[in-house]
Short mmCIF file of C-alpha atoms and ligand atoms in Angstrom, two decimals:
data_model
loop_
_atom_site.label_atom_id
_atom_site.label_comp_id
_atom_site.label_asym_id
_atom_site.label_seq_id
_atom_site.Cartn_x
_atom_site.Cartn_y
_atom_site.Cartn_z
CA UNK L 1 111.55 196.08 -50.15
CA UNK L 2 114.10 197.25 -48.04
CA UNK L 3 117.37 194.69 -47.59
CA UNK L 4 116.86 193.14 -43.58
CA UNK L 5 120.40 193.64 -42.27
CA UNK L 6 122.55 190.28 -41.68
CA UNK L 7 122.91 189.36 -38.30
CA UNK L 8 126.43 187.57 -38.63
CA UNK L 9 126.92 185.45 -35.20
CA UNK L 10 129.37 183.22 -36.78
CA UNK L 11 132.37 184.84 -35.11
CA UNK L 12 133.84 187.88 -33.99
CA UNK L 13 136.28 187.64 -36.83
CA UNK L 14 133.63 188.95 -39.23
CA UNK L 15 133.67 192.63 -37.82
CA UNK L 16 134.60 195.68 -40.42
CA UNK L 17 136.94 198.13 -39.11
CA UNK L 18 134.77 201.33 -38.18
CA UNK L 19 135.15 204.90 -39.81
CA UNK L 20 137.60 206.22 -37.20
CA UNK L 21 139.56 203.07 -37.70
CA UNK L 22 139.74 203.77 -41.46
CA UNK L 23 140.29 206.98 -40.55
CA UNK L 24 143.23 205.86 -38.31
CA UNK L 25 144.33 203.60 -41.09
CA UNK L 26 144.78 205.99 -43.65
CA UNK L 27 146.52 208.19 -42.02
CA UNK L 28 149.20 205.91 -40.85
CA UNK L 29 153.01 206.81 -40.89
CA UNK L 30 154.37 203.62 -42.98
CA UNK L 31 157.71 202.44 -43.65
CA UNK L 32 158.92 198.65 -44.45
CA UNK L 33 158.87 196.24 -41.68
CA UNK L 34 161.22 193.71 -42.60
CA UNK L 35 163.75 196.45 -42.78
CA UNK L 36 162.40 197.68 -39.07
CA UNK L 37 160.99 200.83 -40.08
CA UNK L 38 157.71 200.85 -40.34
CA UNK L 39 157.10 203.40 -37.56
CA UNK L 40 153.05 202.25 -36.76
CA UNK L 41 154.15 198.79 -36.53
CA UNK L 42 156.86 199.44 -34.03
CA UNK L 43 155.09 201.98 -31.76
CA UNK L 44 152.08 198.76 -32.07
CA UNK L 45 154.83 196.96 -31.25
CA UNK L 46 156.16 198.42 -28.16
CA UNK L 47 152.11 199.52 -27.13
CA UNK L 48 151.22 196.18 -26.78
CA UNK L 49 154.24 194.73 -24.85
CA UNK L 50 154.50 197.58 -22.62
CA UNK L 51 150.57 197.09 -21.60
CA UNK L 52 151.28 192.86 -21.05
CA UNK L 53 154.16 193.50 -19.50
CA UNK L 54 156.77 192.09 -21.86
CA UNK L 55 160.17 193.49 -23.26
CA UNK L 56 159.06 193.13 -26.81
CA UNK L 57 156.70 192.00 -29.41
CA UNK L 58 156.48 190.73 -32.94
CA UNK L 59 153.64 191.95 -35.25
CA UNK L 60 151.90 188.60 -37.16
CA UNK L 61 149.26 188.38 -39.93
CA UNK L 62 147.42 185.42 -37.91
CA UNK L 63 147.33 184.51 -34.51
CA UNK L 64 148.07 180.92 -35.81
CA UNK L 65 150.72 181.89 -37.02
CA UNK L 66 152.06 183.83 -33.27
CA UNK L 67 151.32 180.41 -32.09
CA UNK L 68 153.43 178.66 -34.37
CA UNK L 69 156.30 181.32 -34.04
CA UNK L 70 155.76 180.84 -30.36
CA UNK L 71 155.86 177.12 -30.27
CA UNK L 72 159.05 177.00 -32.50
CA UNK L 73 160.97 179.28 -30.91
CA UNK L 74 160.63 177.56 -27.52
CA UNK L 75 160.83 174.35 -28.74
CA UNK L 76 163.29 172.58 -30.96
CA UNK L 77 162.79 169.29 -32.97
CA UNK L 78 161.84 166.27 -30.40
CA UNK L 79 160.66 168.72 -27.78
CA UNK L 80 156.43 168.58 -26.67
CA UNK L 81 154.22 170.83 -25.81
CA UNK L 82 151.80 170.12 -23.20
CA UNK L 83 147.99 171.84 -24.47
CA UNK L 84 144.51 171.22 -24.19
CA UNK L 85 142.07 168.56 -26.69
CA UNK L 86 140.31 172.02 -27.88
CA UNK L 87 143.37 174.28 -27.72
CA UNK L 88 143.67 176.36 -31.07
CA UNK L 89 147.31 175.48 -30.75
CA UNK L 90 146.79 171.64 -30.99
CA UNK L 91 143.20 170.98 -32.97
CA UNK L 92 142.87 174.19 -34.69
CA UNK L 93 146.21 174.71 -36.57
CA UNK L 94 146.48 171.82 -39.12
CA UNK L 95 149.51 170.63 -36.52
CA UNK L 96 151.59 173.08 -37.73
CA UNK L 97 153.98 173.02 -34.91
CA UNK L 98 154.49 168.49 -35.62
CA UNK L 99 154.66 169.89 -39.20
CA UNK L 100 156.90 172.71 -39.35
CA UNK L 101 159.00 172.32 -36.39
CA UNK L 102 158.90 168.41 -35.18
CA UNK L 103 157.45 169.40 -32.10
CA UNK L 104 155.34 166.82 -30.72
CA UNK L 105 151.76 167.93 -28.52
CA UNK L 106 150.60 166.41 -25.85
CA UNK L 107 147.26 166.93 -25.76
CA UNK L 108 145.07 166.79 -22.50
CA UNK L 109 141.40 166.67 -21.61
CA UNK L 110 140.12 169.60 -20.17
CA UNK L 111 137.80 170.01 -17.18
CA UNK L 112 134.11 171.39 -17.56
CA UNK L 113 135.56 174.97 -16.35
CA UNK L 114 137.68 174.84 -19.38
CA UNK L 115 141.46 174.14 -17.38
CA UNK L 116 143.73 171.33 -17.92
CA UNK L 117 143.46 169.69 -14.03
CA UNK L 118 147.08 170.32 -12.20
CA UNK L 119 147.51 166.76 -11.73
CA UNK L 120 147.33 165.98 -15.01
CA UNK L 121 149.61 168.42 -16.48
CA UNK L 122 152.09 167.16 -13.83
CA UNK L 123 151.92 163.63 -14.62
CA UNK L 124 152.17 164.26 -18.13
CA UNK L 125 155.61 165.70 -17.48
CA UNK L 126 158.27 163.48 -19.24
CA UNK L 127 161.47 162.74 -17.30
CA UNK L 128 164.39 162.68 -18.55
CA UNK L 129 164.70 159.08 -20.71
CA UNK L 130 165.56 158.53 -24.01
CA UNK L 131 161.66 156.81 -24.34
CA UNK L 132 160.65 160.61 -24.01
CA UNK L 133 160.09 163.57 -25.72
CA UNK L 134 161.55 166.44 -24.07
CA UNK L 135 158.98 168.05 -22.22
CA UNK L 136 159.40 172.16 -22.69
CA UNK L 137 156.60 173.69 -22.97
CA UNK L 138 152.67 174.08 -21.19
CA UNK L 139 150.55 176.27 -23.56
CA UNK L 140 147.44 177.51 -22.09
CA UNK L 141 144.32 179.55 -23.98
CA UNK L 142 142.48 182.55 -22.33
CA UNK L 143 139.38 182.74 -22.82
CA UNK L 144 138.91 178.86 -24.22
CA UNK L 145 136.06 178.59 -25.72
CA UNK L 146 134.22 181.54 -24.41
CA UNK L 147 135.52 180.85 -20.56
CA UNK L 148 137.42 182.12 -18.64
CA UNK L 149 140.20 180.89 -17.06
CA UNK L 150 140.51 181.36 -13.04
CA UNK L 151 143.14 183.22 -12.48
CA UNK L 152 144.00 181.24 -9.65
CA UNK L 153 144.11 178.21 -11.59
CA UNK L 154 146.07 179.83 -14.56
CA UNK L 155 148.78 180.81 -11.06
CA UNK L 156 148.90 177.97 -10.45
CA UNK L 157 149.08 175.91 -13.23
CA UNK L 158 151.83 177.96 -14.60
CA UNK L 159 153.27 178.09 -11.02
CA UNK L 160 153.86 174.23 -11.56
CA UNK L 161 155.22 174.67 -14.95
CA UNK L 162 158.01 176.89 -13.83
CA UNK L 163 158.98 175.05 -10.93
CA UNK L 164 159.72 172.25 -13.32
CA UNK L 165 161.72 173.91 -15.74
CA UNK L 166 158.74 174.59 -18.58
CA UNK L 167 158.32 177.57 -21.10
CA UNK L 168 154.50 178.96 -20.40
CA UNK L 169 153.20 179.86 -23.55
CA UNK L 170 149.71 182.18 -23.32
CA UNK L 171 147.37 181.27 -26.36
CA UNK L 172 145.18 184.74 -25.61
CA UNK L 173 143.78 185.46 -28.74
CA UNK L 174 140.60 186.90 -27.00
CA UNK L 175 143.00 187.41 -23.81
CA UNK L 176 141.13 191.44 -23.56
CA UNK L 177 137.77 189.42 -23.52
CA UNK L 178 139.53 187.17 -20.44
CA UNK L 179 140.25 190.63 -19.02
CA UNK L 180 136.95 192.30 -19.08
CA UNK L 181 135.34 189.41 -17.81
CA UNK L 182 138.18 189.09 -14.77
CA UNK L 183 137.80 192.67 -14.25
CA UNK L 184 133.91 192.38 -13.32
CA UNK L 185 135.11 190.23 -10.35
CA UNK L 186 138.27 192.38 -9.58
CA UNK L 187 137.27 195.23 -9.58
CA UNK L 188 140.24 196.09 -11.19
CA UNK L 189 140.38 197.63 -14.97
CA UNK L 190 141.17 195.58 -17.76
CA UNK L 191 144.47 196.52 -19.05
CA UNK L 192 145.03 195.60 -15.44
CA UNK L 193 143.78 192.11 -15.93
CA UNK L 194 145.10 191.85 -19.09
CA UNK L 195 148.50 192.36 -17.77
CA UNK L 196 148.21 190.23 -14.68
CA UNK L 197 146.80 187.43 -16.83
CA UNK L 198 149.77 187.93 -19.46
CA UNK L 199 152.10 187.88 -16.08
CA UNK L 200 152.24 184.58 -15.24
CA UNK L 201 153.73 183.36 -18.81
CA UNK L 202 156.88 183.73 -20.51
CA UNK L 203 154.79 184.46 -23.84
CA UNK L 204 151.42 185.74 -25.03
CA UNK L 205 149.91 185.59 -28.35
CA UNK L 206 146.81 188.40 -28.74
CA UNK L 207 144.28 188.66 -31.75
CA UNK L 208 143.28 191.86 -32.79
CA UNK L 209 141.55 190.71 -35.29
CA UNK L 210 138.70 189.25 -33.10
CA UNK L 211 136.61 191.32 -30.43
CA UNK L 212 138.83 194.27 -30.96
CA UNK L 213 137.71 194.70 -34.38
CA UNK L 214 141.08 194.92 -36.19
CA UNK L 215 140.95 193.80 -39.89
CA UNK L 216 144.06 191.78 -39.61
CA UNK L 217 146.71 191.11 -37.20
CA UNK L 218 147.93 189.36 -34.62
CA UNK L 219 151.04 190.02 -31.78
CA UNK L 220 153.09 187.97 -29.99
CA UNK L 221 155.03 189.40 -26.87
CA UNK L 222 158.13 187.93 -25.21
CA UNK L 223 161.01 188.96 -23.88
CA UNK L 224 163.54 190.45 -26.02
CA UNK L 225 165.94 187.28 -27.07
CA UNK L 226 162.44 185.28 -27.51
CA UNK L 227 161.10 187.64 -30.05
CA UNK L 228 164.36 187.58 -31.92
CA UNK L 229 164.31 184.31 -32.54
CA UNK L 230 160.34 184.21 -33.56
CA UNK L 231 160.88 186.85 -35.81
CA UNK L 232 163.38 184.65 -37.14
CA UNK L 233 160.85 181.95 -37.60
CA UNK L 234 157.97 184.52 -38.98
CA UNK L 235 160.40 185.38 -41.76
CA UNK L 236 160.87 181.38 -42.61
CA UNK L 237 156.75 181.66 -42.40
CA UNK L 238 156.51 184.02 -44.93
CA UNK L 239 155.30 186.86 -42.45
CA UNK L 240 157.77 189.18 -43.09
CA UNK L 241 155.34 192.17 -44.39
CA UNK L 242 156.07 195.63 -46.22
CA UNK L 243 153.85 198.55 -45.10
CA UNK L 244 152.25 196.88 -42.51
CA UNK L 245 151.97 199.97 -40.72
CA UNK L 246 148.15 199.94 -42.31
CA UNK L 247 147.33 197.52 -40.30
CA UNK L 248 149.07 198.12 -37.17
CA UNK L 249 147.81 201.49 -36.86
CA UNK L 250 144.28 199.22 -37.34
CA UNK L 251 145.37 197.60 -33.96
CA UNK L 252 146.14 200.17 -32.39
CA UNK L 253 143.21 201.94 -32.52
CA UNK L 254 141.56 198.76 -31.41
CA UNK L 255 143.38 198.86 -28.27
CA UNK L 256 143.00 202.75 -27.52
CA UNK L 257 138.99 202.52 -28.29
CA UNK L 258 137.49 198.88 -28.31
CA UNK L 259 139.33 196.90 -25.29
CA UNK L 260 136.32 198.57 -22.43
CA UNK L 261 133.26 197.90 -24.80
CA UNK L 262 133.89 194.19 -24.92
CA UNK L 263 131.77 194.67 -21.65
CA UNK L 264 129.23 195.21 -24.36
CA UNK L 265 129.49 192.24 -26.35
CA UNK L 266 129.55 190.53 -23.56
CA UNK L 267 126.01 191.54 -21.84
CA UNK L 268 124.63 190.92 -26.03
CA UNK L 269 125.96 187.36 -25.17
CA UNK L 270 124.17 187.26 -22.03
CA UNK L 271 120.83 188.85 -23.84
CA UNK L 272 120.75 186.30 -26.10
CA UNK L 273 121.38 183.28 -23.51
CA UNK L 274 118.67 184.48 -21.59
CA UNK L 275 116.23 185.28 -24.69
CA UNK L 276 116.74 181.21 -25.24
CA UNK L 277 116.85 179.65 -21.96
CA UNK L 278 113.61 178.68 -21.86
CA UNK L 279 112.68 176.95 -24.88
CA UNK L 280 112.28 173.06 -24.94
CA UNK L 281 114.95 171.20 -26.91
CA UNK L 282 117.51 173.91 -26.09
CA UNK L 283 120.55 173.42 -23.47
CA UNK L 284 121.84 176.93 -23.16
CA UNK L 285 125.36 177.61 -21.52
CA UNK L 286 125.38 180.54 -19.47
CA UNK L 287 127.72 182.52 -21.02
CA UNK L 288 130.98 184.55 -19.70
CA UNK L 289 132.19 186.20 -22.43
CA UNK L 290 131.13 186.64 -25.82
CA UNK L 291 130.57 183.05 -26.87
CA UNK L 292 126.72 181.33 -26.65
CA UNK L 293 127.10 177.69 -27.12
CA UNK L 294 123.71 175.81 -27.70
CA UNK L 295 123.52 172.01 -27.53
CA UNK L 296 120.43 170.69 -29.27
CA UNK L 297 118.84 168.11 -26.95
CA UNK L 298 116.12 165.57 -27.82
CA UNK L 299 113.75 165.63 -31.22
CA UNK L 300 115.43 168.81 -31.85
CA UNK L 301 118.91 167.20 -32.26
CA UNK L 302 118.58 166.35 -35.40
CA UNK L 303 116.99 169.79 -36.61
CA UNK L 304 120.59 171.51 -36.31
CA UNK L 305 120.71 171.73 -40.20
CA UNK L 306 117.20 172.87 -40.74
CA UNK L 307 117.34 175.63 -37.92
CA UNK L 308 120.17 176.88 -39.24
CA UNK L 309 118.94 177.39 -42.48
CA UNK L 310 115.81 178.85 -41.22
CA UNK L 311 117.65 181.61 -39.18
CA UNK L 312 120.26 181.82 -42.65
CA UNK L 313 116.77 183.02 -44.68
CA UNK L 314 116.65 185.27 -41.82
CA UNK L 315 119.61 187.33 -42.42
CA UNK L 316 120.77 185.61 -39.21
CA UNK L 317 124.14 183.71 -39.38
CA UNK L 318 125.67 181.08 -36.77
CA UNK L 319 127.58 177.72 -37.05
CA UNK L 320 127.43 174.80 -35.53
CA UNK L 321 126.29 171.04 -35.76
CA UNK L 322 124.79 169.69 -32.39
CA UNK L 323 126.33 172.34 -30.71
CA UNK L 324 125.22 175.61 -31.90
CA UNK L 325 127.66 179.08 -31.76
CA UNK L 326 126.54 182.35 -31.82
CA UNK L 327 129.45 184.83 -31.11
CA UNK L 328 128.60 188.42 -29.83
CA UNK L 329 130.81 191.24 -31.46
CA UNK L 330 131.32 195.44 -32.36
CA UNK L 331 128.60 194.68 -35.58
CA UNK L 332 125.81 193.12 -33.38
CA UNK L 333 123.68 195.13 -31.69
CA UNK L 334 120.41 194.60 -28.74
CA UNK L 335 117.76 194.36 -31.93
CA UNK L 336 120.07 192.26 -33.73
CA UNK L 337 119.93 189.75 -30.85
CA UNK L 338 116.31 190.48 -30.12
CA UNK L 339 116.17 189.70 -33.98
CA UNK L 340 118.17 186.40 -33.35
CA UNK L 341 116.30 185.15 -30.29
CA UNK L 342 112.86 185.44 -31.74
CA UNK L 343 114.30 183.73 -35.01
CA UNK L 344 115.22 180.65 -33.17
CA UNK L 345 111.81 181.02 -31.12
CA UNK L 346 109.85 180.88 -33.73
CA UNK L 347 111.51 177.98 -35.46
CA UNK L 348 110.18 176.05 -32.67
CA UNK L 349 106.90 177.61 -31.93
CA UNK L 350 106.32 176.93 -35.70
C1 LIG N 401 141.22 182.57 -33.76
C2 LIG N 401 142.17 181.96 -32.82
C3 LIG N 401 143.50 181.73 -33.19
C4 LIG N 401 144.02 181.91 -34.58
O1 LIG N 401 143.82 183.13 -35.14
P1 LIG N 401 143.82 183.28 -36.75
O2 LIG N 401 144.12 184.72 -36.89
O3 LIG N 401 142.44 182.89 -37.18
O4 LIG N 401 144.88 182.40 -37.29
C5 LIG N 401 144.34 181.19 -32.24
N1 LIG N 401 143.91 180.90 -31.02
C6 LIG N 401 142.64 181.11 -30.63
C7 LIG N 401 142.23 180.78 -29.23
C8 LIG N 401 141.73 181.64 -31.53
O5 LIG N 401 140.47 181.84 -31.13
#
């Protein structure tokens, strides 16, 4: 009996880095990065704020913790952030930034399309009153949840912020995935996008170890007296790394070779939507990106459990509880979705 391959739609997290990345990887110039010369996590470094358009950027083990360096360093104790109810940086972080830095969020509900409606960020603006927290900065995540942002919107809403004094923080830890999926509309390229995305804030956090199929790592990009004071707070983290050039060179062979074939992931996403829109008990978001959510609706809601365990004897993997995720990545290919899609269907048909 031959082993069935595993299917793993739990996240893009899960990919392994490929042979060329190894390849990449081993034969990385490394140095120590807490003394500054590590040479591959410098030229990563400078790569990756050059291409958002920043002055500099910080190398991070997590991209929770470039959020948390980011939050800290543009806020100080009794300061808020304003963020969305699903925002990595408020729900997702075990409120690191309350925790380690007094900084208090103030979460907001987010429209259907994903945004954090102008009016609302504006009202929750604090004035100046000793009642307050200091409002400082709006933090805003590209793609949230799987959507993408308009780029109108994300002008605009970070428009608003400036012209009241805020720090824009962008949470893009699938911003390339943004990108692609802005550049199908644009025209445009996506280090284009990427960087006219990245434009409108005065920092950007970026995963690579998501879509772009890093291993590890994370980067956070600022201008130059920002990122001095988050590396700072990375060191007081415990993210000060030694040859971390390993990884770094990792990352940057993500962004030379795996930014463009997101497009990929992306029509797998839309593959397996459409493979499931039609079956009863199944509410199917059309997907932008790389993210399939799937809300169980009716006698099937409580069959969440069951299915997945049926598609987990499959060598198919997903998460979810009423909601359903399936996450398109580098390791999942057209019969590995096929595979998925008549998995589910025959959990029902059964
Ligand atoms: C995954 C993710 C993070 C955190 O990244 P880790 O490396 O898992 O800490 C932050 N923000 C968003 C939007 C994410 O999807």
């Amino acid at each position: 009996m031959t082993a069935l391959k595993i299917v793993d739609l739990r996240s893009d997290t899960v990919t392994q880095p490929t042979a060329a990345m190894r390849v990449a990887m081993a034969a990385a110039p490394l140095g120590d990065d807490v003394f500054g010369t590590d040479p591959s996590v410098n030229a990563l470094q400078q790569k990756i704020a050059d291409m958002l358009g920043f002055e500099a950027a910080l190398f991070v083990p997590t991209g929770t913790q470039s959020n948390l360096c980011a939050i800290l360093s543009h806020c100080g104790r009794g300061d808020e952030y304003i963020v969305g109810q699903q925002a990595h940086a408020y729900r997702w972080e075990g409120g690191g930034a309350a925790v380690f830095g007094s900084v208090q969020p103030q979460p907001l509900d987010h429209a259907n399309d994903g945004t954090l409606p102008i009016a609302a960020i504006e009202a929750a603006i604090k004035p100046d009153d000793a009642h307050f927290a200091r409002t400082k900065l709006l933090a805003l995540e590209n793609t949230l949840g799987g959507k993408l942002l308009p780029f109108a919107y994300v002008q605009a809403a970070t428009d608003l912020a400036k012209a009241k004094g805020l720090q824009r923080h962008l949470d893009g830890a699938r911003l390339f995935n943004a990108a692609v999926a802005q550049s199908a509309t644009t025209g445009n390229d996506a280090r284009t996008e990427a960087s006219r995305i990245a434009g409108c804030f005065d920092s950007a956090s970026v995963c690579f170890s998501k879509g772009l199929g890093a291993p590890i790592g994370s980067a956070l990009c600022g201008s130059r007296e920002f990122i001095a004071r988050a590396h700072r707070i990375r060191k007081m983290a415990g993210g000060g790394m030694r040859q971390s050039g390993l990884l770094a060179a990792a990352a940057t062979h993500a962004l030379d070779h795996h930014i463009d074939r997101l497009a990929d992931d992306h029509a797998m996403a839309k593959r397996l939507a459409a493979g499931l829109a039609d079956i009863d008990g199944l509410n199917v978001e059309s997907p932008q990106t790389n993210i399939v959510f799937i809300d169980l609706t009716g006698a099937a809601k409580a069959r969440s459990a069951e299915l997945l365990a049926s598609l987990n004897a499959q060598g198919i993997l997903a998460t979810g509880l009423y909601r359903l995720r399936f996450v398109t990545h580098l390791d999942v290919d057209a019969a590995g979705v096929d595979r998925a899609v008549s998995a589910v269907r025959g959990f029902f048909n059964a």
